[in-house]
Amino acid sequence: MFKNYLKTLWRNMQKNKLHTAINVIGMSVAFTCSILLIMMVYNEFSFDRFHANKDRIYKLYTFGNTPEGINLSSSMGYPAASTVKSENIGIERSTRIRNRGGELRYKEKSLDQTTSLVDDDFFSMFSFPVVKGAKEHPLADVGSIVLSEKMAGNLFGSEEPIGKNIEVKIAGKWIGLTVSAVLKDAPDNSSIRFSSLVRTEVDPSYTELKNEWNSQHHSVYVQLSANTTQAQVEKQLRNFTKKYNPTDVEFLKKKGYHQDANGDYTGMKILPLKDLHFSAQLGTGNSVSESFLYILLLVAFVIILIACFNFVNLNIGLSFTRTKEIGIRKCLGAGKRQVWLQVWGESFVTVFVSMIIAVAATIILMSGFNKLMQSKFDIAVLYQPSIILCVLLMLVLVSFIASGYPSFIMGKLKTVEILKGKISLKKPGIFHNSLIVAQFVIAIVLICTTAIIYQQFQHLRKAPLGYNTASMISIPIKKYEQGKAIVGKMRTMLASQSGVVSVSGSDVNFGVGQDNSTSRTSYGFDYNGKSIGTDFMSADYDILKTLDIPVKAGRDFSTSYVADTTNSVIVTESMAKQLGEKDVVGLSFYADSSSPKWTIVGVIPDFHLYSMYEKAEPLTISMTSTSPVSYVLVRVNTQNPTTTMDVVKKAFAEVQPGEEFKGSYVTENIDRWYTNEKRLSDMFSIASFVAIVLSCMGLFGMAFIIIRQRVKEIGIRKVLGATTGGIATLITREFIKPVIIALIIATPIAWWAMYKWLEDFSYRISIDWWIFIGAGLVATAIAILTVSFHAIKAAIANPVKSLRTE
């Protein structure tokens, strides 16, 4: 019997090559897309789950209930880590993590790598195994340094690293340290990355800042005591904040701050390590939205759903062309169970073959998918038990969902009606139409969301930031302690170039450059009884000219004023407004009692120093000699960006011989701010394309089946005088109605989903009505083209031949 079923399966596949191909290709594409998306989601959810203490490790952060929403920050002052540990509030261990150094040197070999400042508890909290050297407390001695395996190999080669003396450059100073241990490299799914680790006390500024709560520049991680909950610690942190970092409530009220459920305007909380990878504000730079991952799973599901709808529709249609075969089998004694098993078994083989093809395609396409989605996982993820189980469940569920109903329909058909020829499928029924509607609802929603996400992405990229982003080059400076001297030399070197407008520098990059580094410095101080908060940027001469920012009052930094290098600052309008003075130009005040007074020499409009995700904050720009700059900024005026970049690169090579040039245009840097939006846009574009293709494949196959069963009817209509156009319109119309219904259903769904998504953006587009009309027209046009092929072919066929055949 089984052998007979296999023969029947092979004959049916040979007889219906087109539909077999549509089913296999459709299911293979759907499975491949779904497996890749599921693997990506699995990898993202695995971040930071390898630490033994993962359930007890948290990241300390501050919050403020501002008028614009809740503002979160993980930047802490040096006293925070040691104080929360000593206060007996349920915290057992704590460590600071600050990326500080920029260079390591051993004998004549020098490497450009970041050094992280940590505390000794780091090694007890996190599970980064020691490969060589001291297993317990490798940084017990302040004069020690710990390297990653990769860094040790790059710096020492085959030489034994333990006990060797090396030098680390921190804040422009070379500091001698001894290698005490080598750690295994952090895995790809770790939020915490490092190449070398030293004690926080090694920082040259530590003695000066160790008691400064308002100088905030690093992250703090804590490990809770056993049997202590997050809620218990956060309750204790309320009192902790009032004791060590009290706020001016009246000032916050005036600024529009509001109380939360606990009555706090600002305060401290802790974020679980397992949630760190999903926090854009508190993450470590490689964060991803958790909702984005659920969207990926939803996309995987709807693609599988569309393929299943195709499978169901085509299998039901094909089943009605096999009614005589089923009738004869029933006459010979086959029961409902046997008929169901035969039809389901044939479908299962198709689904199984599709899954085999999909797994092979997944392996082949993995590297390209990683590049497209900017993810990083390898083939090992495919062999994880969770992924294997997911693939097997997908195979079984899809085979039952897609094959079960057609098998059930064929099993319950009455033998007498089958043999009398009373059963056929000459029009799409309610069930078939419902599946077609569902397919195109999904396709239209995906088209609409793709268009809106793309528009929002372009809006973020092209929205005015308050300075001229075009034709400006940003160049990272490795030796930032010499930054101002380097900027000065670059200014002199490029002065004769007609395509160069001006040269300046800053300690903050505009966008994300090729060094992939971002930084933010904030100051908080009191002025005339008011709490003042401001972002801070160190700059050089001609900063406003280079940024192309107009001056509202006062002037730019200039070589004509010697005082500009000692205490002059330029402030934005919102910063000036905080001071509450009628005319702030010339105003002097202390922001830090241990530093000289600031004197305001210019006022400029507010601008976005950071991405459009964040509100433009008050900003103070300084060019004191003690404030280093980390980037050369070059404003150019040229029609040939590549040639101009080569000129700037050549000048940099003369100023900094042997240093790698990592210059890039600011417009490119700004694009890197919005990689997640671009990734989302690309993903939805592909999903929309796949959904449309799968829907059209199903419509194409369904039209072929139905028209094949209406050959006699079409022949009679032609004999009675029906035109080719009339017949084609009649057939096409029956398939277009479901698409129009799908548009009506899809429009409110797409609008609501995108409205909710856009709420996360401070600066967002409005949703245009024409997007939905355009999506409907596209879907309708594609459906007409798909069905018209068969409709026109049937309409122009010779009626004599079709009637004789029938």
mmCIF file of N, CA, C and O in Angstrom, residues 143-176:
data_model
loop_
_atom_site.group_PDB
_atom_site.id
_atom_site.type_symbol
_atom_site.label_atom_id
_atom_site.label_comp_id
_atom_site.label_asym_id
_atom_site.label_seq_id
_atom_site.Cartn_x
_atom_site.Cartn_y
_atom_site.Cartn_z
ATOM 1 N N GLY A 143 48.926 48.258 40.349
ATOM 2 C CA GLY A 143 49.921 48.307 39.283
ATOM 3 C C GLY A 143 49.795 47.183 38.272
ATOM 4 O O GLY A 143 50.694 46.990 37.446
ATOM 5 N N SER A 144 48.690 46.440 38.292
ATOM 6 C CA SER A 144 48.501 45.308 37.382
ATOM 7 C C SER A 144 47.603 45.678 36.213
ATOM 8 O O SER A 144 46.821 46.639 36.277
ATOM 9 N N ILE A 145 47.696 44.868 35.158
ATOM 10 C CA ILE A 145 46.826 45.000 33.993
ATOM 11 C C ILE A 145 46.433 43.602 33.518
ATOM 12 O O ILE A 145 47.242 42.671 33.592
ATOM 13 N N VAL A 146 45.208 43.451 33.086
ATOM 14 C CA VAL A 146 44.694 42.182 32.574
ATOM 15 C C VAL A 146 44.378 42.359 31.093
ATOM 16 O O VAL A 146 43.747 43.350 30.697
ATOM 17 N N LEU A 147 44.804 41.410 30.258
ATOM 18 C CA LEU A 147 44.599 41.481 28.817
ATOM 19 C C LEU A 147 43.627 40.408 28.351
ATOM 20 O O LEU A 147 43.519 39.349 28.972
ATOM 21 N N SER A 148 42.958 40.675 27.253
ATOM 22 C CA SER A 148 42.176 39.634 26.589
ATOM 23 C C SER A 148 43.127 38.744 25.792
ATOM 24 O O SER A 148 44.270 39.143 25.505
ATOM 25 N N GLU A 149 42.677 37.553 25.439
ATOM 26 C CA GLU A 149 43.513 36.631 24.659
ATOM 27 C C GLU A 149 43.971 37.271 23.351
ATOM 28 O O GLU A 149 45.131 37.160 22.959
ATOM 29 N N LYS A 150 43.038 37.937 22.675
ATOM 30 C CA LYS A 150 43.360 38.557 21.393
ATOM 31 C C LYS A 150 44.395 39.651 21.564
ATOM 32 O O LYS A 150 45.361 39.741 20.796
ATOM 33 N N MET A 151 44.227 40.489 22.584
ATOM 34 C CA MET A 151 45.176 41.571 22.819
ATOM 35 C C MET A 151 46.553 41.025 23.194
ATOM 36 O O MET A 151 47.585 41.517 22.727
ATOM 37 N N ALA A 152 46.576 39.990 24.040
ATOM 38 C CA ALA A 152 47.859 39.390 24.425
ATOM 39 C C ALA A 152 48.585 38.834 23.209
ATOM 40 O O ALA A 152 49.802 38.991 23.060
ATOM 41 N N GLY A 153 47.825 38.189 22.307
ATOM 42 C CA GLY A 153 48.435 37.653 21.092
ATOM 43 C C GLY A 153 48.960 38.747 20.189
ATOM 44 O O GLY A 153 50.052 38.639 19.616
ATOM 45 N N ASN A 154 48.200 39.817 20.039
ATOM 46 C CA ASN A 154 48.617 40.935 19.178
ATOM 47 C C ASN A 154 49.838 41.659 19.741
ATOM 48 O O ASN A 154 50.702 42.113 18.989
ATOM 49 N N LEU A 155 49.909 41.766 21.076
ATOM 50 C CA LEU A 155 50.983 42.551 21.685
ATOM 51 C C LEU A 155 52.257 41.731 21.901
ATOM 52 O O LEU A 155 53.370 42.228 21.686
ATOM 53 N N PHE A 156 52.101 40.463 22.276
ATOM 54 C CA PHE A 156 53.268 39.656 22.626
ATOM 55 C C PHE A 156 53.589 38.554 21.621
ATOM 56 O O PHE A 156 54.676 37.978 21.676
ATOM 57 N N GLY A 157 52.646 38.238 20.726
ATOM 58 C CA GLY A 157 52.883 37.139 19.803
ATOM 59 C C GLY A 157 52.975 35.828 20.548
ATOM 60 O O GLY A 157 52.112 35.495 21.362
ATOM 61 N N SER A 158 54.049 35.082 20.328
ATOM 62 C CA SER A 158 54.243 33.789 21.002
ATOM 63 C C SER A 158 54.931 33.940 22.358
ATOM 64 O O SER A 158 55.109 32.971 23.086
ATOM 65 N N GLU A 159 55.300 35.141 22.711
ATOM 66 C CA GLU A 159 56.007 35.394 23.971
ATOM 67 C C GLU A 159 55.036 35.269 25.157
ATOM 68 O O GLU A 159 53.872 35.641 25.064
ATOM 69 N N GLU A 160 55.508 34.774 26.294
ATOM 70 C CA GLU A 160 54.684 34.643 27.496
ATOM 71 C C GLU A 160 54.370 36.045 28.058
ATOM 72 O O GLU A 160 55.272 36.810 28.397
ATOM 73 N N PRO A 161 53.089 36.403 28.206
ATOM 74 C CA PRO A 161 52.740 37.760 28.643
ATOM 75 C C PRO A 161 52.783 37.968 30.157
ATOM 76 O O PRO A 161 53.018 39.096 30.613
ATOM 77 N N ILE A 162 52.544 36.906 30.949
ATOM 78 C CA ILE A 162 52.420 37.075 32.393
ATOM 79 C C ILE A 162 53.732 37.580 32.998
ATOM 80 O O ILE A 162 54.812 37.035 32.745
ATOM 81 N N GLY A 163 53.613 38.655 33.804
ATOM 82 C CA GLY A 163 54.771 39.242 34.457
ATOM 83 C C GLY A 163 55.500 40.282 33.647
ATOM 84 O O GLY A 163 56.422 40.939 34.152
ATOM 85 N N LYS A 164 55.097 40.459 32.404
ATOM 86 C CA LYS A 164 55.768 41.445 31.549
ATOM 87 C C LYS A 164 55.285 42.861 31.895
ATOM 88 O O LYS A 164 54.125 43.076 32.253
ATOM 89 N N ASN A 165 56.198 43.812 31.779
ATOM 90 C CA ASN A 165 55.867 45.221 32.025
ATOM 91 C C ASN A 165 55.506 45.900 30.711
ATOM 92 O O ASN A 165 56.250 45.810 29.730
ATOM 93 N N ILE A 166 54.344 46.537 30.679
ATOM 94 C CA ILE A 166 53.907 47.273 29.499
ATOM 95 C C ILE A 166 53.475 48.668 29.927
ATOM 96 O O ILE A 166 53.354 48.953 31.131
ATOM 97 N N GLU A 167 53.224 49.526 28.953
ATOM 98 C CA GLU A 167 52.776 50.889 29.240
ATOM 99 C C GLU A 167 51.404 51.124 28.611
ATOM 100 O O GLU A 167 51.121 50.646 27.511
ATOM 101 N N VAL A 168 50.567 51.853 29.343
ATOM 102 C CA VAL A 168 49.226 52.197 28.883
ATOM 103 C C VAL A 168 49.104 53.715 28.879
ATOM 104 O O VAL A 168 49.513 54.377 29.845
ATOM 105 N N LYS A 169 48.532 54.233 27.799
ATOM 106 C CA LYS A 169 48.351 55.677 27.693
ATOM 107 C C LYS A 169 46.932 56.041 28.119
ATOM 108 O O LYS A 169 45.964 55.663 27.479
ATOM 109 N N ILE A 170 46.846 56.757 29.233
ATOM 110 C CA ILE A 170 45.553 57.183 29.768
ATOM 111 C C ILE A 170 45.595 58.682 30.004
ATOM 112 O O ILE A 170 46.493 59.187 30.691
ATOM 113 N N ALA A 171 44.637 59.388 29.407
ATOM 114 C CA ALA A 171 44.555 60.854 29.537
ATOM 115 C C ALA A 171 45.868 61.519 29.153
ATOM 116 O O ALA A 171 46.306 62.490 29.775
ATOM 117 N N GLY A 172 46.517 60.964 28.118
ATOM 118 C CA GLY A 172 47.737 61.575 27.591
ATOM 119 C C GLY A 172 49.002 61.211 28.340
ATOM 120 O O GLY A 172 50.080 61.698 27.992
ATOM 121 N N LYS A 173 48.900 60.353 29.360
ATOM 122 C CA LYS A 173 50.081 59.987 30.149
ATOM 123 C C LYS A 173 50.368 58.499 30.007
ATOM 124 O O LYS A 173 49.459 57.678 30.059
ATOM 125 N N TRP A 174 51.662 58.180 29.849
ATOM 126 C CA TRP A 174 52.081 56.780 29.790
ATOM 127 C C TRP A 174 52.282 56.259 31.204
ATOM 128 O O TRP A 174 52.991 56.855 32.006
ATOM 129 N N ILE A 175 51.631 55.136 31.504
ATOM 130 C CA ILE A 175 51.674 54.556 32.851
ATOM 131 C C ILE A 175 52.169 53.117 32.746
ATOM 132 O O ILE A 175 51.643 52.314 31.980
ATOM 133 N N GLY A 176 53.205 52.779 33.523
ATOM 134 C CA GLY A 176 53.772 51.445 33.503
ATOM 135 C C GLY A 176 52.970 50.477 34.371
ATOM 136 O O GLY A 176 52.671 50.778 35.530
#
